[in-house]
Short mmCIF file of N, CA and C in Angstrom, two decimals:
data_model
loop_
_atom_site.label_atom_id
_atom_site.label_comp_id
_atom_site.label_asym_id
_atom_site.label_seq_id
_atom_site.Cartn_x
_atom_site.Cartn_y
_atom_site.Cartn_z
N SER V 1000 -27.09 -8.49 -8.79
CA SER V 1000 -25.90 -8.75 -7.99
C SER V 1000 -26.11 -10.01 -7.16
N LEU V 1001 -25.14 -10.90 -7.16
CA LEU V 1001 -25.19 -12.14 -6.42
C LEU V 1001 -25.23 -11.86 -4.92
N VAL V 1002 -26.24 -12.38 -4.23
CA VAL V 1002 -26.41 -12.14 -2.80
C VAL V 1002 -26.26 -13.41 -1.98
N GLN V 1003 -26.72 -14.54 -2.51
CA GLN V 1003 -26.70 -15.78 -1.74
C GLN V 1003 -26.26 -16.95 -2.62
N VAL V 1004 -25.53 -17.89 -2.01
CA VAL V 1004 -25.06 -19.08 -2.71
C VAL V 1004 -25.35 -20.28 -1.81
N ALA V 1005 -25.88 -21.35 -2.40
CA ALA V 1005 -26.13 -22.59 -1.64
C ALA V 1005 -25.53 -23.75 -2.42
N PHE V 1006 -24.82 -24.63 -1.73
CA PHE V 1006 -24.22 -25.80 -2.35
C PHE V 1006 -25.00 -27.04 -1.96
N LYS V 1007 -25.28 -27.88 -2.92
CA LYS V 1007 -25.93 -29.17 -2.68
C LYS V 1007 -24.98 -30.26 -3.13
N GLY V 1008 -24.71 -31.21 -2.25
CA GLY V 1008 -23.83 -32.31 -2.62
C GLY V 1008 -22.37 -31.99 -2.44
N PRO V 1009 -21.50 -32.98 -2.62
CA PRO V 1009 -20.06 -32.77 -2.41
C PRO V 1009 -19.42 -31.96 -3.54
N TRP V 1010 -18.61 -31.01 -3.14
CA TRP V 1010 -17.81 -30.20 -4.06
C TRP V 1010 -16.36 -30.47 -3.77
N VAL V 1011 -15.53 -30.42 -4.77
CA VAL V 1011 -14.11 -30.71 -4.60
C VAL V 1011 -13.29 -29.44 -4.49
N ALA V 1012 -13.61 -28.40 -5.27
CA ALA V 1012 -12.80 -27.19 -5.26
C ALA V 1012 -13.58 -25.99 -5.79
N LEU V 1013 -13.10 -24.82 -5.40
CA LEU V 1013 -13.53 -23.55 -5.99
C LEU V 1013 -12.32 -22.99 -6.72
N SER V 1014 -12.52 -22.04 -7.59
CA SER V 1014 -11.42 -21.44 -8.33
C SER V 1014 -11.05 -20.08 -7.77
N ARG V 1015 -9.87 -19.63 -8.16
CA ARG V 1015 -9.38 -18.31 -7.79
C ARG V 1015 -10.39 -17.25 -8.23
N ARG V 1016 -10.64 -16.28 -7.37
CA ARG V 1016 -11.50 -15.12 -7.65
C ARG V 1016 -12.97 -15.51 -7.92
N THR V 1017 -13.42 -16.62 -7.40
CA THR V 1017 -14.77 -17.12 -7.67
C THR V 1017 -15.85 -16.09 -7.37
N PHE V 1018 -15.79 -15.46 -6.21
CA PHE V 1018 -16.85 -14.53 -5.80
C PHE V 1018 -16.35 -13.10 -5.66
N VAL V 1019 -15.16 -12.80 -6.15
CA VAL V 1019 -14.57 -11.47 -5.98
C VAL V 1019 -15.56 -10.37 -6.37
N CYS V 1020 -15.67 -9.36 -5.53
CA CYS V 1020 -16.52 -8.17 -5.75
C CYS V 1020 -18.02 -8.49 -5.83
N SER V 1021 -18.43 -9.66 -5.39
CA SER V 1021 -19.86 -9.98 -5.47
C SER V 1021 -20.60 -9.33 -4.30
N GLY V 1022 -21.91 -9.39 -4.34
CA GLY V 1022 -22.75 -8.78 -3.31
C GLY V 1022 -23.20 -9.75 -2.23
N ILE V 1023 -22.58 -10.93 -2.15
CA ILE V 1023 -23.02 -11.89 -1.14
C ILE V 1023 -22.85 -11.32 0.27
N THR V 1024 -23.79 -11.68 1.15
CA THR V 1024 -23.78 -11.16 2.52
C THR V 1024 -23.36 -12.20 3.54
N SER V 1025 -23.58 -13.46 3.22
CA SER V 1025 -23.16 -14.54 4.12
C SER V 1025 -22.79 -15.76 3.29
N PHE V 1026 -21.98 -16.63 3.88
CA PHE V 1026 -21.53 -17.80 3.13
C PHE V 1026 -21.19 -18.92 4.11
N THR V 1027 -21.67 -20.13 3.81
CA THR V 1027 -21.29 -21.32 4.57
C THR V 1027 -20.43 -22.17 3.66
N PHE V 1028 -19.19 -22.36 4.08
CA PHE V 1028 -18.21 -23.06 3.24
C PHE V 1028 -18.47 -24.56 3.28
N PRO V 1029 -18.57 -25.21 2.10
CA PRO V 1029 -18.83 -26.64 2.04
C PRO V 1029 -17.74 -27.48 2.70
N LYS V 1030 -18.14 -28.53 3.39
CA LYS V 1030 -17.20 -29.32 4.18
C LYS V 1030 -16.20 -30.12 3.36
N TYR V 1031 -16.49 -30.40 2.09
CA TYR V 1031 -15.61 -31.25 1.29
C TYR V 1031 -14.50 -30.48 0.57
N ILE V 1032 -14.52 -29.18 0.61
CA ILE V 1032 -13.51 -28.38 -0.10
C ILE V 1032 -12.31 -28.14 0.83
N GLU V 1033 -11.09 -28.40 0.33
CA GLU V 1033 -9.89 -28.35 1.15
C GLU V 1033 -9.22 -26.98 1.26
N ALA V 1034 -9.59 -26.02 0.40
CA ALA V 1034 -8.93 -24.72 0.46
C ALA V 1034 -9.87 -23.61 -0.01
N ILE V 1035 -9.68 -22.44 0.59
CA ILE V 1035 -10.33 -21.23 0.08
C ILE V 1035 -9.29 -20.63 -0.87
N PRO V 1036 -9.60 -20.58 -2.16
CA PRO V 1036 -8.60 -20.13 -3.13
C PRO V 1036 -8.25 -18.64 -3.00
N SER V 1037 -7.16 -18.27 -3.61
CA SER V 1037 -6.71 -16.88 -3.63
C SER V 1037 -7.82 -15.96 -4.15
N GLU V 1038 -8.00 -14.86 -3.45
CA GLU V 1038 -8.94 -13.80 -3.83
C GLU V 1038 -10.39 -14.26 -3.97
N CYS V 1039 -10.72 -15.42 -3.45
CA CYS V 1039 -12.05 -16.00 -3.63
C CYS V 1039 -13.17 -15.05 -3.19
N PHE V 1040 -12.97 -14.37 -2.05
CA PHE V 1040 -13.99 -13.46 -1.51
C PHE V 1040 -13.45 -12.03 -1.38
N ALA V 1041 -12.37 -11.72 -2.09
CA ALA V 1041 -11.77 -10.39 -2.02
C ALA V 1041 -12.77 -9.33 -2.49
N ASP V 1042 -12.77 -8.22 -1.79
CA ASP V 1042 -13.62 -7.07 -2.13
C ASP V 1042 -15.11 -7.38 -2.07
N CYS V 1043 -15.49 -8.39 -1.31
CA CYS V 1043 -16.92 -8.67 -1.06
C CYS V 1043 -17.32 -7.82 0.14
N LYS V 1044 -17.59 -6.57 -0.09
CA LYS V 1044 -17.80 -5.60 0.98
C LYS V 1044 -19.07 -5.86 1.79
N ARG V 1045 -20.03 -6.58 1.22
CA ARG V 1045 -21.26 -6.89 1.95
C ARG V 1045 -21.18 -8.21 2.72
N LEU V 1046 -20.12 -8.97 2.49
CA LEU V 1046 -19.94 -10.25 3.17
C LEU V 1046 -19.56 -10.00 4.63
N THR V 1047 -20.50 -10.23 5.54
CA THR V 1047 -20.25 -10.01 6.97
C THR V 1047 -20.14 -11.31 7.74
N THR V 1048 -20.81 -12.35 7.27
CA THR V 1048 -20.85 -13.62 8.00
C THR V 1048 -20.29 -14.75 7.15
N PHE V 1049 -19.36 -15.48 7.73
CA PHE V 1049 -18.74 -16.61 7.04
C PHE V 1049 -18.59 -17.75 8.04
N SER V 1050 -19.05 -18.94 7.65
CA SER V 1050 -18.95 -20.09 8.55
C SER V 1050 -18.57 -21.33 7.74
N PHE V 1051 -18.29 -22.40 8.46
CA PHE V 1051 -17.89 -23.66 7.84
C PHE V 1051 -18.89 -24.74 8.24
N GLU V 1052 -19.21 -25.63 7.30
CA GLU V 1052 -20.06 -26.76 7.63
C GLU V 1052 -19.35 -27.64 8.66
N PRO V 1053 -20.10 -28.33 9.51
CA PRO V 1053 -19.47 -29.26 10.46
C PRO V 1053 -18.64 -30.31 9.71
N GLU V 1054 -17.57 -30.76 10.36
CA GLU V 1054 -16.67 -31.76 9.81
C GLU V 1054 -15.94 -31.28 8.56
N SER V 1055 -15.67 -30.00 8.49
CA SER V 1055 -14.95 -29.41 7.36
C SER V 1055 -13.55 -30.01 7.25
N VAL V 1056 -13.08 -30.18 6.00
CA VAL V 1056 -11.73 -30.70 5.75
C VAL V 1056 -10.78 -29.60 5.27
N ILE V 1057 -11.19 -28.34 5.34
CA ILE V 1057 -10.36 -27.23 4.86
C ILE V 1057 -9.01 -27.22 5.56
N CYS V 1058 -7.94 -26.98 4.78
CA CYS V 1058 -6.60 -26.94 5.38
C CYS V 1058 -5.86 -25.63 5.07
N LYS V 1059 -6.35 -24.84 4.09
CA LYS V 1059 -5.63 -23.62 3.73
C LYS V 1059 -6.59 -22.50 3.37
N ILE V 1060 -6.25 -21.29 3.84
CA ILE V 1060 -6.97 -20.08 3.45
C ILE V 1060 -6.02 -19.31 2.55
N GLY V 1061 -6.35 -19.20 1.27
CA GLY V 1061 -5.44 -18.69 0.25
C GLY V 1061 -5.13 -17.21 0.32
N THR V 1062 -4.12 -16.82 -0.45
CA THR V 1062 -3.65 -15.44 -0.55
C THR V 1062 -4.80 -14.50 -0.90
N GLN V 1063 -4.95 -13.45 -0.14
CA GLN V 1063 -5.96 -12.40 -0.35
C GLN V 1063 -7.39 -12.96 -0.39
N ALA V 1064 -7.62 -14.09 0.24
CA ALA V 1064 -8.93 -14.75 0.18
C ALA V 1064 -10.08 -13.83 0.58
N PHE V 1065 -9.88 -13.02 1.61
CA PHE V 1065 -10.94 -12.12 2.10
C PHE V 1065 -10.50 -10.66 2.09
N LYS V 1066 -9.45 -10.34 1.39
CA LYS V 1066 -8.90 -8.98 1.40
C LYS V 1066 -10.00 -7.96 1.12
N ASN V 1067 -10.06 -6.96 1.99
CA ASN V 1067 -10.97 -5.83 1.82
C ASN V 1067 -12.45 -6.25 1.81
N SER V 1068 -12.76 -7.32 2.52
CA SER V 1068 -14.16 -7.76 2.60
C SER V 1068 -14.83 -7.13 3.83
N GLY V 1069 -16.12 -7.35 3.98
CA GLY V 1069 -16.88 -6.77 5.08
C GLY V 1069 -17.01 -7.66 6.30
N LEU V 1070 -16.21 -8.72 6.39
CA LEU V 1070 -16.31 -9.63 7.53
C LEU V 1070 -16.24 -8.89 8.86
N THR V 1071 -17.08 -9.34 9.83
CA THR V 1071 -17.07 -8.76 11.16
C THR V 1071 -16.45 -9.71 12.18
N SER V 1072 -16.51 -11.00 11.90
CA SER V 1072 -15.88 -12.00 12.77
C SER V 1072 -15.50 -13.21 11.93
N PHE V 1073 -14.57 -14.01 12.46
CA PHE V 1073 -14.13 -15.19 11.73
C PHE V 1073 -13.57 -16.19 12.73
N THR V 1074 -13.99 -17.45 12.59
CA THR V 1074 -13.47 -18.53 13.43
C THR V 1074 -12.84 -19.58 12.54
N VAL V 1075 -11.57 -19.89 12.81
CA VAL V 1075 -10.81 -20.84 12.01
C VAL V 1075 -11.05 -22.26 12.53
N PRO V 1076 -11.47 -23.17 11.63
CA PRO V 1076 -11.66 -24.57 12.05
C PRO V 1076 -10.34 -25.24 12.41
N PRO V 1077 -10.38 -26.33 13.18
CA PRO V 1077 -9.15 -26.97 13.63
C PRO V 1077 -8.33 -27.63 12.53
N THR V 1078 -8.89 -27.86 11.35
CA THR V 1078 -8.17 -28.52 10.26
C THR V 1078 -7.27 -27.57 9.46
N VAL V 1079 -7.44 -26.27 9.61
CA VAL V 1079 -6.64 -25.30 8.86
C VAL V 1079 -5.20 -25.29 9.38
N THR V 1080 -4.24 -25.39 8.46
CA THR V 1080 -2.82 -25.34 8.82
C THR V 1080 -2.12 -24.08 8.31
N LYS V 1081 -2.67 -23.46 7.25
CA LYS V 1081 -2.00 -22.30 6.64
C LYS V 1081 -2.97 -21.14 6.41
N ILE V 1082 -2.53 -19.96 6.84
CA ILE V 1082 -3.21 -18.70 6.53
C ILE V 1082 -2.22 -17.93 5.67
N MET V 1083 -2.54 -17.76 4.40
CA MET V 1083 -1.58 -17.23 3.44
C MET V 1083 -1.54 -15.69 3.42
N LYS V 1084 -0.68 -15.15 2.56
CA LYS V 1084 -0.45 -13.70 2.47
C LYS V 1084 -1.74 -12.91 2.28
N GLU V 1085 -1.83 -11.83 3.01
CA GLU V 1085 -2.88 -10.82 2.84
C GLU V 1085 -4.31 -11.38 2.97
N CYS V 1086 -4.47 -12.50 3.60
CA CYS V 1086 -5.80 -13.13 3.72
C CYS V 1086 -6.89 -12.19 4.19
N PHE V 1087 -6.61 -11.48 5.27
CA PHE V 1087 -7.62 -10.61 5.89
C PHE V 1087 -7.17 -9.15 5.84
N ARG V 1088 -6.28 -8.84 4.90
CA ARG V 1088 -5.76 -7.48 4.77
C ARG V 1088 -6.89 -6.49 4.49
N SER V 1089 -6.86 -5.38 5.19
CA SER V 1089 -7.82 -4.28 5.01
C SER V 1089 -9.25 -4.68 5.32
N CYS V 1090 -9.45 -5.69 6.14
CA CYS V 1090 -10.80 -6.05 6.61
C CYS V 1090 -11.07 -5.21 7.85
N SER V 1091 -11.37 -3.95 7.64
CA SER V 1091 -11.48 -3.00 8.75
C SER V 1091 -12.64 -3.29 9.69
N ASN V 1092 -13.66 -4.01 9.23
CA ASN V 1092 -14.79 -4.36 10.10
C ASN V 1092 -14.55 -5.63 10.90
N LEU V 1093 -13.47 -6.34 10.62
CA LEU V 1093 -13.16 -7.60 11.29
C LEU V 1093 -12.66 -7.31 12.71
N LYS V 1094 -13.52 -7.49 13.69
CA LYS V 1094 -13.17 -7.18 15.08
C LYS V 1094 -12.79 -8.43 15.86
N THR V 1095 -13.48 -9.54 15.59
CA THR V 1095 -13.27 -10.77 16.35
C THR V 1095 -12.69 -11.85 15.45
N PHE V 1096 -11.57 -12.41 15.88
CA PHE V 1096 -10.91 -13.47 15.13
C PHE V 1096 -10.47 -14.52 16.13
N SER V 1097 -10.88 -15.78 15.88
CA SER V 1097 -10.55 -16.83 16.84
C SER V 1097 -10.26 -18.15 16.14
N PHE V 1098 -9.72 -19.06 16.92
CA PHE V 1098 -9.38 -20.40 16.43
C PHE V 1098 -10.15 -21.42 17.28
N GLU V 1099 -10.74 -22.41 16.61
CA GLU V 1099 -11.42 -23.47 17.35
C GLU V 1099 -10.40 -24.28 18.14
N ALA V 1100 -10.88 -24.98 19.17
CA ALA V 1100 -10.03 -25.84 19.98
C ALA V 1100 -9.35 -26.88 19.09
N GLY V 1101 -8.12 -27.21 19.41
CA GLY V 1101 -7.37 -28.19 18.62
C GLY V 1101 -6.77 -27.61 17.37
N CYS V 1102 -6.60 -26.30 17.34
CA CYS V 1102 -6.09 -25.58 16.17
C CYS V 1102 -4.80 -26.19 15.64
N SER V 1103 -4.71 -26.31 14.30
CA SER V 1103 -3.55 -26.90 13.63
C SER V 1103 -2.71 -25.88 12.86
N VAL V 1104 -3.04 -24.59 12.95
CA VAL V 1104 -2.33 -23.57 12.17
C VAL V 1104 -0.86 -23.53 12.56
N THR V 1105 0.01 -23.64 11.54
CA THR V 1105 1.45 -23.55 11.75
C THR V 1105 2.05 -22.36 10.99
N VAL V 1106 1.32 -21.85 10.00
CA VAL V 1106 1.83 -20.79 9.14
C VAL V 1106 0.84 -19.63 9.06
N ILE V 1107 1.34 -18.42 9.34
CA ILE V 1107 0.59 -17.19 9.09
C ILE V 1107 1.54 -16.31 8.29
N LYS V 1108 1.24 -16.10 7.03
CA LYS V 1108 2.15 -15.40 6.11
C LYS V 1108 2.07 -13.87 6.23
N ALA V 1109 2.97 -13.20 5.52
CA ALA V 1109 3.11 -11.75 5.54
C ALA V 1109 1.79 -11.03 5.20
N TRP V 1110 1.59 -9.93 5.86
CA TRP V 1110 0.44 -9.04 5.66
C TRP V 1110 -0.92 -9.71 5.90
N ALA V 1111 -0.94 -10.86 6.54
CA ALA V 1111 -2.19 -11.62 6.70
C ALA V 1111 -3.31 -10.79 7.31
N PHE V 1112 -2.99 -9.95 8.30
CA PHE V 1112 -4.02 -9.15 8.98
C PHE V 1112 -3.76 -7.65 8.84
N HIS V 1113 -2.86 -7.28 7.96
CA HIS V 1113 -2.46 -5.88 7.78
C HIS V 1113 -3.69 -4.97 7.65
N GLY V 1114 -3.80 -4.00 8.53
CA GLY V 1114 -4.88 -3.02 8.43
C GLY V 1114 -6.26 -3.54 8.79
N SER V 1115 -6.33 -4.71 9.41
CA SER V 1115 -7.66 -5.23 9.78
C SER V 1115 -8.12 -4.58 11.08
N GLY V 1116 -9.37 -4.81 11.45
CA GLY V 1116 -9.95 -4.17 12.62
C GLY V 1116 -9.89 -5.00 13.89
N ILE V 1117 -9.13 -6.10 13.92
CA ILE V 1117 -9.12 -6.96 15.09
C ILE V 1117 -8.69 -6.20 16.34
N THR V 1118 -9.28 -6.57 17.48
CA THR V 1118 -8.99 -5.90 18.74
C THR V 1118 -8.13 -6.74 19.68
N GLU V 1119 -8.27 -8.06 19.60
CA GLU V 1119 -7.46 -8.99 20.39
C GLU V 1119 -7.11 -10.18 19.52
N PHE V 1120 -5.98 -10.81 19.82
CA PHE V 1120 -5.56 -11.96 19.03
C PHE V 1120 -4.77 -12.91 19.93
N THR V 1121 -5.12 -14.20 19.88
CA THR V 1121 -4.36 -15.22 20.59
C THR V 1121 -3.72 -16.12 19.54
N LEU V 1122 -2.40 -16.14 19.54
CA LEU V 1122 -1.63 -16.88 18.54
C LEU V 1122 -1.73 -18.38 18.81
N PRO V 1123 -2.07 -19.16 17.78
CA PRO V 1123 -2.10 -20.62 17.95
C PRO V 1123 -0.72 -21.16 18.37
N LYS V 1124 -0.72 -22.19 19.13
CA LYS V 1124 0.48 -22.74 19.75
C LYS V 1124 1.57 -23.17 18.77
N HIS V 1125 1.20 -23.63 17.59
CA HIS V 1125 2.19 -24.22 16.69
C HIS V 1125 2.73 -23.28 15.61
N VAL V 1126 2.36 -22.01 15.64
CA VAL V 1126 2.93 -21.04 14.69
C VAL V 1126 4.33 -20.70 15.18
N ASP V 1127 5.34 -20.87 14.30
CA ASP V 1127 6.71 -20.62 14.75
C ASP V 1127 7.28 -19.27 14.31
N VAL V 1128 6.68 -18.63 13.30
CA VAL V 1128 7.15 -17.33 12.83
C VAL V 1128 5.95 -16.42 12.59
N LEU V 1129 6.02 -15.20 13.14
CA LEU V 1129 5.05 -14.17 12.79
C LEU V 1129 5.68 -13.39 11.64
N SER V 1130 5.12 -13.51 10.48
CA SER V 1130 5.73 -13.00 9.25
C SER V 1130 5.73 -11.48 9.15
N TYR V 1131 6.55 -11.02 8.22
CA TYR V 1131 6.76 -9.61 7.90
C TYR V 1131 5.43 -8.87 7.79
N GLN V 1132 5.30 -7.79 8.54
CA GLN V 1132 4.16 -6.88 8.50
C GLN V 1132 2.80 -7.59 8.71
N CYS V 1133 2.83 -8.69 9.38
CA CYS V 1133 1.64 -9.51 9.55
C CYS V 1133 0.46 -8.75 10.16
N PHE V 1134 0.72 -7.93 11.18
CA PHE V 1134 -0.34 -7.16 11.86
C PHE V 1134 -0.13 -5.66 11.72
N GLU V 1135 0.71 -5.25 10.80
CA GLU V 1135 0.99 -3.82 10.64
C GLU V 1135 -0.30 -3.03 10.42
N GLN V 1136 -0.36 -1.87 11.06
CA GLN V 1136 -1.48 -0.92 10.92
C GLN V 1136 -2.83 -1.49 11.43
N CYS V 1137 -2.78 -2.46 12.32
CA CYS V 1137 -4.01 -2.92 12.99
C CYS V 1137 -4.25 -1.96 14.15
N VAL V 1138 -4.80 -0.80 13.85
CA VAL V 1138 -4.90 0.28 14.82
C VAL V 1138 -5.85 0.00 15.97
N ASN V 1139 -6.72 -0.99 15.85
CA ASN V 1139 -7.64 -1.34 16.94
C ASN V 1139 -7.10 -2.46 17.83
N LEU V 1140 -5.98 -3.07 17.44
CA LEU V 1140 -5.42 -4.18 18.20
C LEU V 1140 -4.90 -3.68 19.55
N LYS V 1141 -5.48 -4.22 20.64
CA LYS V 1141 -5.09 -3.79 21.99
C LYS V 1141 -4.28 -4.84 22.73
N LYS V 1142 -4.58 -6.12 22.45
CA LYS V 1142 -3.90 -7.19 23.20
C LYS V 1142 -3.55 -8.34 22.27
N PHE V 1143 -2.32 -8.82 22.40
CA PHE V 1143 -1.84 -9.96 21.63
C PHE V 1143 -1.28 -10.97 22.62
N THR V 1144 -1.75 -12.22 22.52
CA THR V 1144 -1.33 -13.25 23.47
C THR V 1144 -0.67 -14.42 22.75
N VAL V 1145 0.47 -14.83 23.28
CA VAL V 1145 1.17 -16.01 22.79
C VAL V 1145 0.95 -17.09 23.84
N GLU V 1146 0.34 -18.21 23.44
CA GLU V 1146 0.01 -19.27 24.38
C GLU V 1146 1.24 -19.85 25.06
N PRO V 1147 1.08 -20.31 26.31
CA PRO V 1147 2.19 -20.99 26.99
C PRO V 1147 2.64 -22.21 26.19
N GLY V 1148 3.96 -22.44 26.14
CA GLY V 1148 4.50 -23.57 25.40
C GLY V 1148 4.48 -23.39 23.90
N SER V 1149 4.28 -22.16 23.45
CA SER V 1149 4.20 -21.86 22.02
C SER V 1149 5.51 -22.19 21.30
N ASP V 1150 5.39 -22.55 20.02
CA ASP V 1150 6.55 -22.81 19.16
C ASP V 1150 7.12 -21.52 18.56
N LEU V 1151 6.52 -20.36 18.86
CA LEU V 1151 6.96 -19.09 18.28
C LEU V 1151 8.43 -18.85 18.60
N ARG V 1152 9.24 -18.72 17.54
CA ARG V 1152 10.67 -18.46 17.71
C ARG V 1152 11.10 -17.13 17.13
N GLU V 1153 10.26 -16.55 16.21
CA GLU V 1153 10.67 -15.30 15.57
C GLU V 1153 9.47 -14.41 15.26
N ILE V 1154 9.66 -13.11 15.51
CA ILE V 1154 8.72 -12.08 15.09
C ILE V 1154 9.47 -11.25 14.05
N GLU V 1155 9.03 -11.31 12.80
CA GLU V 1155 9.77 -10.64 11.73
C GLU V 1155 9.55 -9.12 11.74
N ALA V 1156 10.34 -8.43 10.94
CA ALA V 1156 10.35 -6.97 10.87
C ALA V 1156 8.95 -6.39 10.63
N ARG V 1157 8.70 -5.30 11.31
CA ARG V 1157 7.48 -4.48 11.16
C ARG V 1157 6.18 -5.26 11.43
N CYS V 1158 6.28 -6.34 12.14
CA CYS V 1158 5.11 -7.20 12.38
C CYS V 1158 3.95 -6.43 13.00
N PHE V 1159 4.23 -5.56 13.99
CA PHE V 1159 3.17 -4.80 14.67
C PHE V 1159 3.33 -3.30 14.45
N PHE V 1160 4.08 -2.92 13.46
CA PHE V 1160 4.34 -1.50 13.17
C PHE V 1160 3.01 -0.75 13.02
N GLY V 1161 2.88 0.35 13.71
CA GLY V 1161 1.69 1.20 13.59
C GLY V 1161 0.46 0.72 14.33
N CYS V 1162 0.61 -0.27 15.19
CA CYS V 1162 -0.52 -0.72 16.03
C CYS V 1162 -0.58 0.19 17.25
N HIS V 1163 -1.04 1.41 17.04
CA HIS V 1163 -0.99 2.49 18.03
C HIS V 1163 -1.64 2.13 19.37
N ASN V 1164 -2.65 1.30 19.35
CA ASN V 1164 -3.38 0.98 20.57
C ASN V 1164 -2.95 -0.32 21.23
N LEU V 1165 -1.90 -0.96 20.70
CA LEU V 1165 -1.41 -2.19 21.30
C LEU V 1165 -0.81 -1.88 22.66
N GLU V 1166 -1.49 -2.34 23.71
CA GLU V 1166 -1.08 -2.06 25.09
C GLU V 1166 -0.47 -3.27 25.77
N ALA V 1167 -0.81 -4.48 25.29
CA ALA V 1167 -0.32 -5.69 25.96
C ALA V 1167 0.12 -6.73 24.94
N PHE V 1168 1.32 -7.23 25.15
CA PHE V 1168 1.85 -8.34 24.37
C PHE V 1168 2.24 -9.39 25.40
N VAL V 1169 1.41 -10.40 25.54
CA VAL V 1169 1.58 -11.39 26.60
C VAL V 1169 2.22 -12.65 26.03
N ILE V 1170 3.36 -13.02 26.60
CA ILE V 1170 4.07 -14.22 26.17
C ILE V 1170 3.98 -15.25 27.28
N GLY V 1171 3.38 -16.40 26.95
CA GLY V 1171 3.24 -17.47 27.93
C GLY V 1171 4.57 -18.12 28.27
N LYS V 1172 4.57 -18.87 29.36
CA LYS V 1172 5.78 -19.57 29.80
C LYS V 1172 6.21 -20.60 28.77
N GLU V 1173 7.51 -20.89 28.79
CA GLU V 1173 8.09 -21.93 27.94
C GLU V 1173 7.90 -21.67 26.45
N THR V 1174 7.93 -20.41 26.07
CA THR V 1174 7.85 -20.04 24.66
C THR V 1174 9.26 -20.01 24.08
N CYS V 1175 9.40 -20.37 22.81
CA CYS V 1175 10.70 -20.50 22.15
C CYS V 1175 11.22 -19.21 21.51
N LEU V 1176 10.60 -18.05 21.78
CA LEU V 1176 10.95 -16.80 21.10
C LEU V 1176 12.43 -16.47 21.28
N LYS V 1177 13.12 -16.30 20.13
CA LYS V 1177 14.55 -16.02 20.14
C LYS V 1177 14.91 -14.74 19.38
N GLU V 1178 14.05 -14.31 18.45
CA GLU V 1178 14.42 -13.16 17.61
C GLU V 1178 13.22 -12.27 17.34
N ILE V 1179 13.46 -10.95 17.47
CA ILE V 1179 12.44 -9.94 17.14
C ILE V 1179 13.05 -9.02 16.10
N GLY V 1180 12.41 -8.91 14.94
CA GLY V 1180 12.94 -8.15 13.81
C GLY V 1180 12.85 -6.63 13.98
N GLN V 1181 13.52 -5.94 13.08
CA GLN V 1181 13.61 -4.48 13.09
C GLN V 1181 12.22 -3.85 13.01
N ASP V 1182 12.00 -2.86 13.84
CA ASP V 1182 10.76 -2.08 13.87
C ASP V 1182 9.51 -2.93 14.13
N ALA V 1183 9.68 -4.10 14.72
CA ALA V 1183 8.56 -5.00 14.95
C ALA V 1183 7.47 -4.35 15.79
N PHE V 1184 7.86 -3.54 16.78
CA PHE V 1184 6.88 -2.89 17.67
C PHE V 1184 6.94 -1.36 17.56
N ARG V 1185 7.49 -0.86 16.49
CA ARG V 1185 7.58 0.59 16.30
C ARG V 1185 6.19 1.19 16.12
N ARG V 1186 5.99 2.33 16.75
CA ARG V 1186 4.71 3.06 16.69
C ARG V 1186 3.54 2.24 17.26
N THR V 1187 3.83 1.53 18.34
CA THR V 1187 2.76 0.81 19.04
C THR V 1187 2.56 1.50 20.39
N GLY V 1188 1.56 1.04 21.14
CA GLY V 1188 1.30 1.59 22.46
C GLY V 1188 2.16 0.97 23.55
N ILE V 1189 3.06 0.07 23.17
CA ILE V 1189 3.90 -0.60 24.17
C ILE V 1189 5.10 0.27 24.51
#
């Protein structure tokens, strides 16, 4: 079973499902690759540690990239602009999720964190829509913060549905929030 991978020299891309279901325990993403492809690390249950080389040029984390993996924490580099569908879905061990300073994320797609183990989340300033069921069934989520001056204008349906322990939803000043979808906060602690 594959446990460790090391890259030497510049790489341009990885393919879809490259390491799916492998036994790798940690991974350092090469700085020259611009995207984590769909399902690249899906079902890597032993993968607990994931990092990026300094000066990474990554801009997208693909659909189901880490779905059902063993990640315990994850930090998004400032070059990432898109977090696609189901990226961290069912990552029940994922407790800590953060964004580096200067975050460029503008898109977080549907089911991105559905059923993950995150406990707190601070939304990057430039995300304008929290997509359908994005945080649904995140039963450990206690606090969600929207930064002051955020571009957030819409929270889509069922976004936080079933987040039983969600006690605080903090919206900073000068936020553009105009619409909250059906059942967005149903079955939460709020």
